[in-house]
Amino acid sequence: MKKKRVLAVLLAIGMACSLCACTGGEKDSDTKSENTKKETKQTSENTDDSKNDATINSDSTVIYTNAGNILTEDDETQGATVFAVKDGKFVYVGNDVEEVEKDDNTVTVDLEGKYVTPNLIDAHTHPGTVAMTKWCTEIDGETKEELLTQIEEALSEKDIEEEPYVFFKSFPSDLFGEEGPKKEWLDDICKKLDKDFAIAVSDFNDHSVWVNSKWLEIYTMDENATTEGFNTNADGSYTGYISELHWMDYMDSFYENLGWKPPIDATEELMSIVTDDLKQWGMTGVFDAYIESDEQVESVSQLDKDGKLNMYYDLSVKLPQFKDLEDVIARIKRLNDNYSTDHVKVDTIKIFYDGTNEAGTSALVDGLATDPNNHGYLLMNEDETYQVLKRANEEKLDVQFHMVGDLAFRQACDATQRLENEIGQLDSQVEFCHCEYINPADRERPAKLGIIINWTPQWSGGYFGEAARTYLGDERYNDMYQFNPTIEAGGIVTFGSDIYSWDEEQRANPYFGMQTAMTRVDIEYPLEDENGNPKARESESAKLSLENLLKGYTINAAIALRVDDVTGSITKGKSANFNIYEKDLFDVDVEELKDVLPEKVYFEGNIIAEN
Ligand SMILES: [Zn+2]
């Protein structure tokens, strides 16, 4: 079971702290102990105000010399120590200052042996969702009794007129087994308090939800709303446990029938708290792994038009069910027509293909360890998957699959292969994210099929605890999160933080992700041995190298976002998007990687963040 020590501290200091201030500044966590924002100066608009660059004009050629090392992520320019920037682009990358074309405005900046990389990219995360979870009430109970006490305490302080629907985050995913928690437990609290709240409590994985009778009553007022994934009692009544995400697609009518809507607006202000943190870490690219409202796209687009975004921002739209395909394609086109800019685009269909290992709903070739005949949940069959890929390819849209189990992986590979056999290489980019357990027989297929794999390095240790062991059994459990065979076969693997709520916002730190993937120890949520000491997650061979991690965070991610023509490597002609670090990342002790911050972050030639 996942332990939520950090949240316990949070609760102790009170839930009133707002936004990022509570996640960033006050969480008593090692991940950020030395990364405090106090030391950080964020410049959200383009400026040329650094000390070294005081004399740089907008039309200057700036030569950066004497780098200790430059990670160019470009085979042609490996070993370069000099680069030059003009009009926001790299105009020279090499080793000889004399080769740079100079003019009256040429300025030279001595890097004094510092280390340079391309900007990093978060190839899968949810800034909009994070913004929209601000209204949620956090709880961290590890037992039924603790949870119910916390829920009762929180509800007793709430004014039902102001918040008739309360959404709690979260209960441990494996606490109640497949049966799930019961609506009656929540109903009893409402009776006791004499307050008729609608209540939902998400599980830690954000895939399952526990609701009360009032919630069910309002939800089912919409006769079209799906009840797929709703657990039932023998008499057909709902238990209050919902194991899949389809209910989320009907929340608009829920709010209408309730006569109240939570403050879930993904405003520019809220969204830029997340994007500013990403830039502070040297990240200037984001794949937003599905939008929850059109406003998210509008906000990001407006930030870019106001010159405040300073990053590439890709968005995707969720395909709820196969039957919704044409609607989703139309929505993507409309959003793109209305909001795309030089840096913002909506070009991906997002599919939640299977469930999760911790809830026993991932799709598995050999079935659950607890029931080999149960192969888990799949949103679509292979033929439907093929149809989606075919239509996406015709529309030149990309497709990203959320997938966890090896059956999901295999079926989506098969569908891709069928289409490629028919028409050759696809225009569409097919991407699988998570891929927590890949069958050994399929690990080299992404390279052959041109499928991009995305992983969340922050999950490489104990983030999800050991709950998956129950459903996978030891052998598969010990062989999870294994991406090296895919990389060695030539597959493109990218990395993303996949943050989903305010309380984990600081976990988007990519250096924390790198450390966790290199050590298989999550210092915030460590797995423990029998004596309670932190232990590394199996297996040793699944540890990722810093070299592969940096590649996944730069050029590979740029390919995934289709921005590799302008970013992802330090290459002549590309935009001057680079980070300067005090120390070579390869010389940093792995246990200290989480504390790394770039000294300066440049986007299109201008400093956008300094630490
Ligand atoms: Zn995600």
Coordinates of C-alpha atoms and ligand atoms in Angstrom, one line a residue:
M1 CA 0.0 0.0 0.0
K2 CA 1.2 3.5 -0.8
K3 CA 2.2 5.5 2.2
K4 CA 1.3 9.1 2.2
R5 CA 3.6 10.6 4.8
V6 CA 4.0 13.8 2.9
L7 CA 0.3 14.4 2.9
A8 CA 0.1 13.6 6.6
V9 CA 2.4 16.5 7.2
L10 CA 0.3 18.6 4.9
L11 CA -2.8 17.8 6.8
A12 CA -1.1 18.6 10.0
I13 CA -0.2 22.0 8.9
G14 CA -3.7 22.6 7.7
M15 CA -5.5 22.3 4.4
A16 CA -5.9 26.0 4.0
C17 CA -2.6 26.5 2.2
S18 CA -3.3 27.4 -1.4
L19 CA -2.2 26.3 -4.8
C20 CA 1.4 25.5 -5.3
A21 CA 2.5 27.2 -2.1
C22 CA 1.4 24.2 -0.2
T23 CA 3.0 21.7 -2.6
G24 CA 6.1 23.6 -3.4
G25 CA 7.1 25.4 -0.3
E26 CA 5.8 23.5 2.7
K27 CA 5.9 19.8 1.9
D28 CA 8.4 18.2 4.1
S29 CA 9.9 16.2 1.4
D30 CA 13.4 15.4 0.3
T31 CA 12.5 15.9 -3.3
K32 CA 12.4 19.6 -2.9
S33 CA 14.3 20.3 0.2
E34 CA 17.0 22.0 -1.6
N35 CA 15.0 23.2 -4.5
T36 CA 13.0 25.8 -2.7
K37 CA 11.5 28.4 -4.8
K38 CA 12.9 31.2 -2.7
E39 CA 16.1 30.8 -4.6
T40 CA 14.4 30.9 -7.9
K41 CA 13.9 33.9 -10.0
Q42 CA 11.3 33.2 -12.7
T43 CA 11.1 35.6 -15.6
S44 CA 7.9 34.8 -17.4
E45 CA 8.4 37.2 -20.2
N46 CA 11.4 37.3 -22.6
T47 CA 14.1 39.4 -21.1
D48 CA 17.8 40.0 -21.8
D49 CA 18.6 41.0 -18.3
S50 CA 21.2 38.6 -17.0
K51 CA 24.6 39.9 -15.8
N52 CA 26.6 38.2 -18.6
D53 CA 24.2 39.3 -21.3
A54 CA 23.8 42.9 -20.2
T55 CA 25.1 44.3 -23.5
I56 CA 23.2 41.9 -25.8
N57 CA 20.9 43.6 -28.2
S58 CA 18.1 41.8 -29.9
D59 CA 20.1 41.7 -33.2
S60 CA 23.4 40.7 -31.6
T61 CA 25.2 37.5 -32.5
V62 CA 26.0 35.9 -29.2
I63 CA 28.9 33.5 -29.1
Y64 CA 29.0 31.1 -26.1
T65 CA 32.5 29.8 -25.6
N66 CA 34.4 27.6 -23.3
A67 CA 31.6 25.2 -22.3
G68 CA 32.9 22.4 -20.1
N69 CA 30.7 20.0 -22.1
I70 CA 27.7 20.4 -24.4
L71 CA 25.2 17.6 -24.6
T72 CA 24.0 18.4 -28.2
E73 CA 21.8 15.3 -28.7
D74 CA 23.0 15.6 -32.3
D75 CA 25.6 13.1 -33.6
E76 CA 27.0 15.7 -36.0
T77 CA 28.0 18.1 -33.3
Q78 CA 29.0 15.8 -30.5
G79 CA 32.0 17.2 -28.5
A80 CA 31.2 20.8 -29.4
T81 CA 32.3 23.5 -26.9
V82 CA 31.2 26.6 -28.7
F83 CA 27.9 27.8 -30.1
A84 CA 26.4 31.0 -31.4
V85 CA 22.9 32.4 -31.3
K86 CA 21.4 35.0 -33.5
D87 CA 17.7 36.0 -33.9
G88 CA 16.7 33.3 -31.5
K89 CA 18.4 30.5 -33.4
F90 CA 21.6 28.5 -33.2
V91 CA 23.8 29.8 -36.1
Y92 CA 26.9 27.8 -35.1
V93 CA 27.7 24.7 -33.1
G94 CA 31.3 23.5 -33.1
N95 CA 34.7 24.0 -31.5
D96 CA 36.2 27.1 -33.2
V97 CA 35.2 30.6 -32.3
E98 CA 36.9 31.8 -35.5
E99 CA 34.4 30.0 -37.6
V100 CA 31.5 32.1 -36.3
E101 CA 30.4 34.9 -38.6
K102 CA 30.8 38.1 -36.6
D103 CA 29.5 41.6 -37.0
D104 CA 29.6 44.9 -35.0
N105 CA 27.0 43.6 -32.5
T106 CA 28.8 40.3 -31.7
V107 CA 29.0 39.5 -28.0
T108 CA 31.0 36.7 -26.5
V109 CA 29.9 35.0 -23.3
D110 CA 32.4 32.8 -21.5
L111 CA 30.7 29.8 -20.1
E112 CA 33.6 29.1 -17.7
G113 CA 33.4 25.4 -18.1
K114 CA 29.7 25.1 -17.4
Y115 CA 27.5 22.4 -18.8
V116 CA 24.9 22.8 -21.5
T117 CA 22.0 20.7 -22.7
P118 CA 19.0 21.3 -24.9
N119 CA 15.8 22.3 -22.9
L120 CA 14.0 19.3 -21.6
I121 CA 10.4 18.3 -22.5
D122 CA 7.8 16.7 -20.3
A123 CA 6.2 14.3 -22.9
H124 CA 3.2 13.3 -20.8
T125 CA 1.7 15.3 -18.0
H126 CA -1.6 17.1 -17.0
P127 CA -1.1 20.8 -16.1
G128 CA -4.8 21.5 -16.9
T129 CA -6.0 18.7 -14.6
V130 CA -3.6 19.8 -11.9
A131 CA -5.1 23.3 -12.2
M132 CA -8.6 21.9 -12.0
T133 CA -8.0 19.8 -8.9
K134 CA -7.4 22.9 -6.8
W135 CA -10.9 22.7 -5.3
C136 CA -10.6 19.0 -4.2
T137 CA -10.3 18.1 -0.6
E138 CA -7.2 16.1 0.3
I139 CA -7.3 13.1 2.6
D140 CA -4.6 10.5 3.3
G141 CA -6.1 7.8 5.6
E142 CA -4.6 4.4 5.2
T143 CA -7.4 2.5 6.8
K144 CA -11.2 2.6 6.4
E145 CA -11.6 4.1 9.8
E146 CA -9.0 6.8 9.2
L147 CA -10.6 7.7 5.9
L148 CA -14.1 7.9 7.3
T149 CA -12.9 10.1 10.2
Q150 CA -11.2 12.5 7.9
I151 CA -14.2 12.6 5.5
E152 CA -16.5 13.3 8.4
E153 CA -14.2 16.0 9.8
A154 CA -13.9 17.7 6.5
L155 CA -17.7 17.6 5.7
S156 CA -18.6 18.9 9.2
E157 CA -16.7 22.1 8.3
K158 CA -18.2 22.5 4.9
D159 CA -21.2 24.7 4.0
I160 CA -23.5 22.5 1.9
E161 CA -24.9 25.7 0.2
E162 CA -21.4 26.6 -1.0
E163 CA -20.2 23.1 -1.9
P164 CA -23.0 20.6 -2.3
Y165 CA -20.6 18.2 -4.0
V166 CA -17.4 17.3 -2.3
F167 CA -14.6 15.5 -4.1
F168 CA -12.0 13.9 -1.9
K169 CA -8.5 12.7 -3.0
S170 CA -7.8 9.9 -2.3
F171 CA -8.0 6.4 -0.8
P172 CA -5.3 3.8 -1.3
S173 CA -6.1 1.9 -4.5
D174 CA -5.7 -1.6 -3.0
L175 CA -7.4 -0.9 0.3
F176 CA -10.8 -2.4 -0.5
G177 CA -9.9 -5.0 -3.1
E178 CA -12.0 -5.7 -6.2
E179 CA -15.2 -5.3 -4.2
G180 CA -14.4 -1.7 -3.5
P181 CA -15.7 0.6 -0.7
K182 CA -19.5 1.0 0.0
K183 CA -21.8 3.9 -0.6
E184 CA -23.5 3.3 2.8
W185 CA -20.4 4.3 4.7
L186 CA -20.5 7.7 3.2
D187 CA -24.3 7.9 3.5
D188 CA -24.0 7.2 7.2
I189 CA -21.8 10.3 7.6
C190 CA -24.3 12.5 5.8
K191 CA -27.1 11.1 8.0
K192 CA -25.0 11.8 11.1
L193 CA -24.2 15.3 10.1
D194 CA -27.7 15.8 8.6
K195 CA -26.2 17.2 5.4
D196 CA -27.1 15.7 2.1
F197 CA -23.8 16.1 0.3
A198 CA -23.0 14.4 -3.0
I199 CA -19.7 12.7 -2.3
A200 CA -17.0 11.2 -4.5
V201 CA -13.6 9.9 -3.3
S202 CA -11.0 9.0 -6.0
D203 CA -8.5 6.3 -5.5
F204 CA -4.8 7.1 -5.5
N205 CA -4.4 6.0 -9.1
D206 CA -7.3 8.4 -10.1
H207 CA -9.0 5.5 -12.0
S208 CA -11.6 4.3 -9.5
V209 CA -14.0 6.3 -7.5
W210 CA -16.1 5.7 -4.4
V211 CA -19.5 7.6 -4.3
N212 CA -22.5 7.9 -2.0
S213 CA -26.2 7.4 -2.7
K214 CA -26.8 11.1 -3.4
W215 CA -24.0 11.2 -6.0
L216 CA -25.6 8.1 -7.7
E217 CA -29.1 9.7 -7.6
I218 CA -27.9 12.8 -9.3
Y219 CA -25.7 11.0 -11.8
T220 CA -28.4 8.6 -12.9
M221 CA -30.8 11.5 -13.6
D222 CA -29.1 11.6 -17.0
E223 CA -30.5 8.6 -18.7
N224 CA -27.8 8.5 -21.2
A225 CA -25.0 8.4 -18.7
T226 CA -23.0 5.2 -18.8
T227 CA -22.9 2.9 -15.8
E228 CA -20.1 0.8 -17.2
G229 CA -17.7 0.0 -14.4
F230 CA -20.3 0.6 -11.7
N231 CA -20.1 -2.3 -9.2
T232 CA -23.5 -3.8 -8.3
N233 CA -25.0 -5.8 -5.5
A234 CA -26.8 -9.1 -6.0
D235 CA -30.1 -7.2 -6.3
G236 CA -28.7 -4.9 -9.1
S237 CA -28.3 -1.8 -6.9
Y238 CA -25.0 0.1 -7.1
T239 CA -22.4 -0.6 -4.4
G240 CA -20.9 2.9 -4.7
Y241 CA -17.6 1.7 -6.2
I242 CA -16.8 2.6 -9.8
S243 CA -13.8 1.0 -11.3
E244 CA -13.5 2.8 -14.6
L245 CA -13.3 6.4 -15.9
H246 CA -16.4 6.7 -18.1
W247 CA -18.5 8.5 -15.5
M248 CA -16.2 11.5 -16.0
D249 CA -17.6 12.1 -19.4
Y250 CA -21.1 12.8 -18.0
M251 CA -20.2 15.3 -15.4
D252 CA -21.6 18.3 -17.3
S253 CA -25.1 16.9 -16.9
F254 CA -24.3 15.9 -13.3
Y255 CA -23.5 19.5 -12.5
E256 CA -26.5 20.7 -14.3
N257 CA -28.8 18.4 -12.4
L258 CA -27.1 19.3 -9.2
G259 CA -27.5 23.0 -9.9
W260 CA -23.9 23.7 -9.0
K261 CA -20.5 23.5 -10.6
P262 CA -17.2 23.3 -8.8
P263 CA -14.6 26.0 -9.5
I264 CA -12.7 23.9 -12.0
D265 CA -11.6 26.5 -14.5
A266 CA -8.2 26.0 -16.0
T267 CA -7.4 29.7 -16.0
E268 CA -4.3 31.2 -17.4
E269 CA -3.2 32.1 -13.8
L270 CA -3.6 28.5 -12.5
M271 CA -2.1 26.9 -15.6
S272 CA 0.9 29.1 -15.5
I273 CA 1.8 28.0 -12.0
V274 CA 2.5 24.6 -13.4
T275 CA 4.2 25.8 -16.6
D276 CA 6.4 28.2 -14.7
D277 CA 7.6 25.4 -12.5
L278 CA 8.4 23.3 -15.6
K279 CA 10.4 26.2 -17.0
Q280 CA 12.3 26.7 -13.8
W281 CA 13.4 23.1 -14.2
G282 CA 14.5 23.8 -17.8
M283 CA 11.5 22.3 -19.5
T284 CA 10.1 24.2 -22.5
G285 CA 7.8 21.5 -24.0
V286 CA 4.7 19.8 -22.6
F287 CA 2.4 17.1 -23.9
D288 CA -0.9 17.6 -22.0
A289 CA -2.2 14.1 -22.0
Y290 CA -5.8 15.0 -22.3
I291 CA -7.8 18.2 -21.9
E292 CA -10.8 18.3 -19.5
S293 CA -12.2 21.5 -20.9
D294 CA -11.8 23.7 -24.0
E295 CA -10.8 26.4 -21.6
Q296 CA -7.5 24.7 -21.0
V297 CA -6.6 25.2 -24.7
E298 CA -7.8 28.7 -24.7
S299 CA -5.7 29.6 -21.6
V300 CA -2.5 28.1 -23.0
S301 CA -3.2 29.8 -26.4
Q302 CA -3.7 33.2 -24.7
L303 CA -0.5 32.8 -22.6
D304 CA 1.4 32.3 -25.8
K305 CA -0.3 35.3 -27.5
D306 CA 0.7 37.4 -24.5
G307 CA 4.3 36.2 -24.8
K308 CA 4.2 34.4 -21.4
L309 CA 4.1 30.8 -22.4
N310 CA 7.7 30.4 -23.7
M311 CA 7.3 26.7 -24.4
Y312 CA 5.8 24.2 -26.9
Y313 CA 2.5 23.0 -25.7
D314 CA 0.8 20.0 -27.3
L315 CA -2.7 19.0 -26.2
S316 CA -4.9 15.9 -26.7
V317 CA -8.5 15.1 -26.6
K318 CA -9.8 11.9 -24.9
L319 CA -11.8 9.4 -27.0
P320 CA -14.4 8.2 -24.5
Q321 CA -15.7 5.3 -26.5
F322 CA -15.2 4.0 -30.1
K323 CA -18.5 5.4 -31.1
D324 CA -17.3 9.0 -30.3
L325 CA -14.5 8.9 -32.8
E326 CA -15.9 11.3 -35.4
D327 CA -17.0 13.8 -32.7
V328 CA -13.5 13.8 -31.2
I329 CA -11.9 14.3 -34.6
A330 CA -14.2 17.3 -35.2
R331 CA -13.5 18.7 -31.7
I332 CA -9.7 18.5 -32.3
K333 CA -10.1 20.3 -35.6
R334 CA -12.3 23.0 -34.0
L335 CA -9.9 23.6 -31.1
N336 CA -6.9 23.8 -33.5
D337 CA -8.7 26.2 -35.8
N338 CA -9.5 28.4 -32.8
Y339 CA -6.5 28.2 -30.6
S340 CA -3.4 26.9 -32.3
T341 CA -0.3 29.2 -32.4
D342 CA 3.3 28.9 -33.3
H343 CA 3.8 27.0 -30.0
V344 CA 0.4 25.5 -29.2
K345 CA -1.4 22.8 -31.1
V346 CA -4.0 20.1 -30.5
D347 CA -3.1 17.0 -32.6
T348 CA -3.6 13.9 -30.6
I349 CA -6.5 11.5 -29.8
K350 CA -6.0 10.1 -26.3
I351 CA -7.4 6.6 -25.5
F352 CA -7.6 5.0 -22.0
Y353 CA -7.1 1.6 -23.3
D354 CA -7.1 -0.6 -20.2
G355 CA -7.2 -0.1 -16.4
T356 CA -4.5 -0.4 -13.7
N357 CA -2.4 -3.1 -12.2
E358 CA -3.2 -2.0 -8.7
A359 CA -7.0 -2.4 -9.2
G360 CA -6.7 -5.6 -11.1
T361 CA -8.1 -4.1 -14.3
S362 CA -5.1 -3.9 -16.6
A363 CA -5.4 -6.2 -19.7
L364 CA -3.1 -9.2 -19.3
V365 CA -2.1 -11.9 -21.8
D366 CA -2.0 -14.5 -19.1
G367 CA -4.8 -13.1 -17.0
L368 CA -4.8 -12.1 -13.3
A369 CA -2.7 -14.1 -10.9
T370 CA -5.8 -14.2 -8.8
D371 CA -8.0 -15.4 -11.7
P372 CA -6.2 -16.5 -14.9
N373 CA -9.4 -16.4 -16.8
N374 CA -9.8 -12.7 -16.1
H375 CA -7.8 -10.9 -18.7
G376 CA -8.7 -7.5 -17.4
Y377 CA -10.4 -4.6 -19.1
L378 CA -10.0 -3.2 -22.6
L379 CA -11.9 -0.2 -24.0
M380 CA -11.9 -1.6 -27.6
N381 CA -11.2 -4.7 -29.5
E382 CA -8.4 -5.0 -32.1
D383 CA -10.6 -4.2 -35.0
E384 CA -11.9 -1.0 -33.4
T385 CA -8.4 0.0 -32.5
Y386 CA -7.4 -0.5 -36.2
Q387 CA -10.3 1.7 -37.3
V388 CA -9.3 4.4 -34.9
L389 CA -5.7 4.3 -36.2
K390 CA -6.9 4.3 -39.8
R391 CA -9.1 7.4 -39.3
A392 CA -6.4 9.2 -37.3
N393 CA -3.9 8.5 -40.0
E394 CA -6.3 9.9 -42.7
E395 CA -6.7 13.0 -40.6
K396 CA -3.0 13.2 -39.8
L397 CA -3.7 13.1 -36.1
D398 CA -1.6 11.3 -33.6
V399 CA -2.9 8.6 -31.2
Q400 CA -1.8 8.1 -27.6
F401 CA -2.8 5.0 -25.7
H402 CA -2.9 4.9 -21.9
M403 CA -2.0 1.2 -21.4
V404 CA -0.7 -0.8 -18.5
G405 CA -0.9 -4.5 -19.1
D406 CA 0.8 -6.6 -21.8
L407 CA -2.4 -7.6 -23.5
A408 CA -3.2 -4.0 -24.1
F409 CA 0.3 -3.5 -25.5
R410 CA 0.1 -6.5 -27.7
Q411 CA -3.4 -5.8 -29.1
A412 CA -2.4 -2.2 -30.0
C413 CA 0.8 -3.4 -31.6
D414 CA -1.2 -5.9 -33.7
A415 CA -3.7 -3.2 -34.8
T416 CA -0.8 -0.9 -35.8
Q417 CA 0.9 -3.7 -37.6
R418 CA -2.2 -4.5 -39.5
L419 CA -2.6 -1.0 -40.7
E420 CA 1.1 -0.7 -41.6
N421 CA 1.0 -3.9 -43.6
E422 CA -1.8 -2.4 -45.6
I423 CA -0.6 1.1 -46.2
G424 CA 3.1 1.3 -45.2
Q425 CA 4.5 3.8 -42.8
L426 CA 1.9 5.9 -41.1
D427 CA 1.6 9.7 -41.1
S428 CA 0.0 9.3 -37.7
Q429 CA 2.3 8.9 -34.8
V430 CA 1.3 6.1 -32.5
E431 CA 2.4 6.4 -28.9
F432 CA 1.9 4.1 -25.9
C433 CA 2.3 5.6 -22.5
H434 CA 2.9 3.8 -19.1
C435 CA 3.4 0.2 -20.5
E436 CA 4.0 -0.9 -17.0
Y437 CA 4.3 -4.6 -17.9
I438 CA 5.3 -5.4 -21.4
N439 CA 5.5 -9.0 -22.4
P440 CA 9.1 -10.0 -23.1
A441 CA 8.1 -11.2 -26.5
D442 CA 6.8 -7.8 -27.5
R443 CA 9.6 -5.5 -26.2
E444 CA 11.3 -5.0 -29.5
R445 CA 8.1 -4.4 -31.5
P446 CA 7.9 -0.6 -30.9
A447 CA 11.2 -0.1 -32.8
K448 CA 9.9 -2.2 -35.8
L449 CA 6.5 -0.5 -35.8
G450 CA 7.7 3.0 -35.2
I451 CA 5.6 3.2 -32.0
I452 CA 6.9 5.8 -29.4
I453 CA 6.9 4.6 -25.8
N454 CA 6.4 7.0 -22.9
W455 CA 7.3 6.3 -19.3
T456 CA 7.0 8.2 -16.1
P457 CA 10.5 7.8 -14.4
Q458 CA 9.0 9.2 -11.2
W459 CA 7.1 5.9 -10.9
S460 CA 10.2 3.7 -11.1
G461 CA 10.4 3.2 -7.4
G462 CA 7.6 2.7 -4.9
Y463 CA 5.1 5.3 -6.0
F464 CA 2.4 2.7 -6.5
G465 CA 3.6 0.5 -3.7
E466 CA 3.4 -3.3 -4.2
A467 CA -0.3 -3.6 -4.8
A468 CA 0.3 -4.8 -8.4
R469 CA 2.0 -7.9 -7.0
T470 CA -1.4 -9.3 -6.0
Y471 CA -2.7 -9.3 -9.6
L472 CA 0.5 -9.9 -11.5
G473 CA 2.2 -12.5 -9.3
D474 CA 5.9 -12.3 -8.4
E475 CA 7.4 -13.1 -11.8
R476 CA 5.6 -10.3 -13.8
Y477 CA 5.7 -7.9 -10.8
N478 CA 9.5 -8.2 -10.7
D479 CA 9.7 -7.6 -14.4
M480 CA 7.7 -4.3 -14.5
Y481 CA 8.8 -0.9 -15.7
Q482 CA 11.4 -2.5 -18.0
F483 CA 12.2 -0.3 -21.0
N484 CA 15.8 -1.1 -21.7
P485 CA 15.1 -3.9 -24.3
T486 CA 12.9 -1.5 -26.2
I487 CA 15.6 1.2 -26.1
E488 CA 18.3 -1.3 -27.1
A489 CA 16.2 -2.4 -30.1
G490 CA 16.2 1.2 -31.3
G491 CA 12.8 2.2 -30.0
I492 CA 12.0 5.8 -29.2
V493 CA 11.3 6.2 -25.5
T494 CA 10.2 9.5 -24.0
F495 CA 9.6 10.6 -20.4
G496 CA 6.9 12.6 -18.7
S497 CA 5.9 13.3 -15.1
D498 CA 2.1 12.5 -15.4
I499 CA 1.2 14.7 -12.5
Y500 CA -2.5 14.7 -11.8
S501 CA -3.2 16.9 -8.8
W502 CA -1.9 19.8 -6.8
D503 CA -0.4 17.6 -4.0
E504 CA 2.1 16.0 -6.4
E505 CA 2.9 19.0 -8.5
Q506 CA 6.5 19.1 -7.3
R507 CA 7.0 15.6 -8.5
A508 CA 7.1 16.9 -12.0
N509 CA 10.7 17.7 -11.3
P510 CA 12.6 15.8 -14.1
Y511 CA 15.8 15.5 -12.1
F512 CA 13.9 13.7 -9.3
G513 CA 12.5 11.5 -12.1
M514 CA 15.9 10.8 -13.4
Q515 CA 17.2 9.9 -10.0
T516 CA 14.3 7.6 -9.3
A517 CA 14.7 5.8 -12.7
M518 CA 18.4 5.4 -12.1
T519 CA 18.1 4.0 -8.6
R520 CA 14.6 2.4 -8.6
V521 CA 14.2 4.1 -5.2
D522 CA 11.5 6.7 -4.8
I523 CA 12.8 8.7 -1.8
E524 CA 9.3 10.1 -1.2
Y525 CA 7.5 6.7 -1.3
P526 CA 10.2 4.1 -0.9
L527 CA 9.5 0.4 -1.0
E528 CA 10.6 -1.2 2.2
D529 CA 12.3 -4.5 3.1
E530 CA 11.1 -6.7 6.0
N531 CA 13.0 -4.4 8.5
G532 CA 11.3 -1.3 7.2
N533 CA 14.4 0.0 5.4
P534 CA 14.1 1.5 1.9
K535 CA 14.8 -0.9 -0.9
A536 CA 15.3 -0.6 -4.6
R537 CA 12.5 -1.9 -6.8
E538 CA 13.2 -5.0 -9.0
S539 CA 14.9 -5.5 -11.3
E540 CA 18.5 -4.2 -11.4
S541 CA 18.4 -4.6 -15.2
A542 CA 15.5 -2.1 -15.5
K543 CA 17.5 0.8 -14.2
L544 CA 17.7 3.5 -16.8
S545 CA 21.0 5.3 -17.7
L546 CA 21.3 9.0 -17.5
E547 CA 22.3 9.0 -21.2
N548 CA 19.0 7.4 -22.2
L549 CA 17.0 9.5 -19.8
L550 CA 18.4 12.8 -21.2
K551 CA 17.8 11.6 -24.7
G552 CA 14.2 10.8 -23.8
Y553 CA 13.7 14.2 -22.2
T554 CA 15.1 16.0 -25.2
I555 CA 15.3 14.9 -28.8
N556 CA 13.0 11.9 -28.4
A557 CA 10.4 14.0 -26.7
A558 CA 10.7 16.6 -29.4
I559 CA 10.0 13.9 -32.0
A560 CA 7.0 12.8 -30.0
L561 CA 5.6 16.4 -29.9
R562 CA 6.6 16.9 -33.6
V563 CA 8.8 19.9 -32.7
D564 CA 12.1 18.2 -33.5
D565 CA 12.5 20.6 -36.5
V566 CA 12.9 23.5 -34.0
T567 CA 14.0 22.0 -30.7
G568 CA 15.3 18.9 -28.8
S569 CA 18.9 19.2 -29.8
I570 CA 21.7 21.9 -30.1
T571 CA 21.8 22.0 -33.8
K572 CA 22.5 24.8 -36.3
G573 CA 19.2 26.2 -37.6
K574 CA 17.1 25.1 -34.6
S575 CA 15.7 27.6 -32.0
A576 CA 18.2 28.5 -29.3
N577 CA 16.5 26.5 -26.5
F578 CA 19.1 25.4 -24.0
N579 CA 19.9 25.0 -20.3
I580 CA 23.2 26.0 -18.6
Y581 CA 24.2 24.0 -15.5
E582 CA 26.9 24.7 -13.0
K583 CA 28.0 21.1 -13.2
D584 CA 28.1 18.3 -15.8
L585 CA 25.0 16.2 -15.0
F586 CA 27.1 13.1 -15.5
D587 CA 29.4 14.2 -12.7
V588 CA 26.5 14.7 -10.2
D589 CA 26.2 11.9 -7.6
V590 CA 23.0 10.0 -8.5
E591 CA 21.6 10.5 -5.0
E592 CA 21.9 14.3 -5.5
L593 CA 20.4 14.5 -9.0
K594 CA 17.0 15.4 -7.6
D595 CA 18.6 18.7 -6.3
V596 CA 19.9 19.8 -9.7
L597 CA 18.6 23.0 -11.2
P598 CA 19.7 24.7 -14.3
E599 CA 21.4 28.0 -13.7
K600 CA 19.8 29.6 -16.7
V601 CA 17.1 28.5 -19.1
Y602 CA 17.1 30.0 -22.6
F603 CA 14.1 29.7 -24.9
E604 CA 14.5 31.1 -28.5
G605 CA 17.6 32.8 -27.4
N606 CA 16.2 34.6 -24.3
I607 CA 16.5 33.8 -20.6
I608 CA 13.1 32.6 -19.3
A609 CA 14.2 31.3 -15.9
E610 CA 17.1 31.5 -13.6
N611 CA 17.9 29.7 -10.4
Ligands
ZN1 ZN -1.5 10.7 -17.7

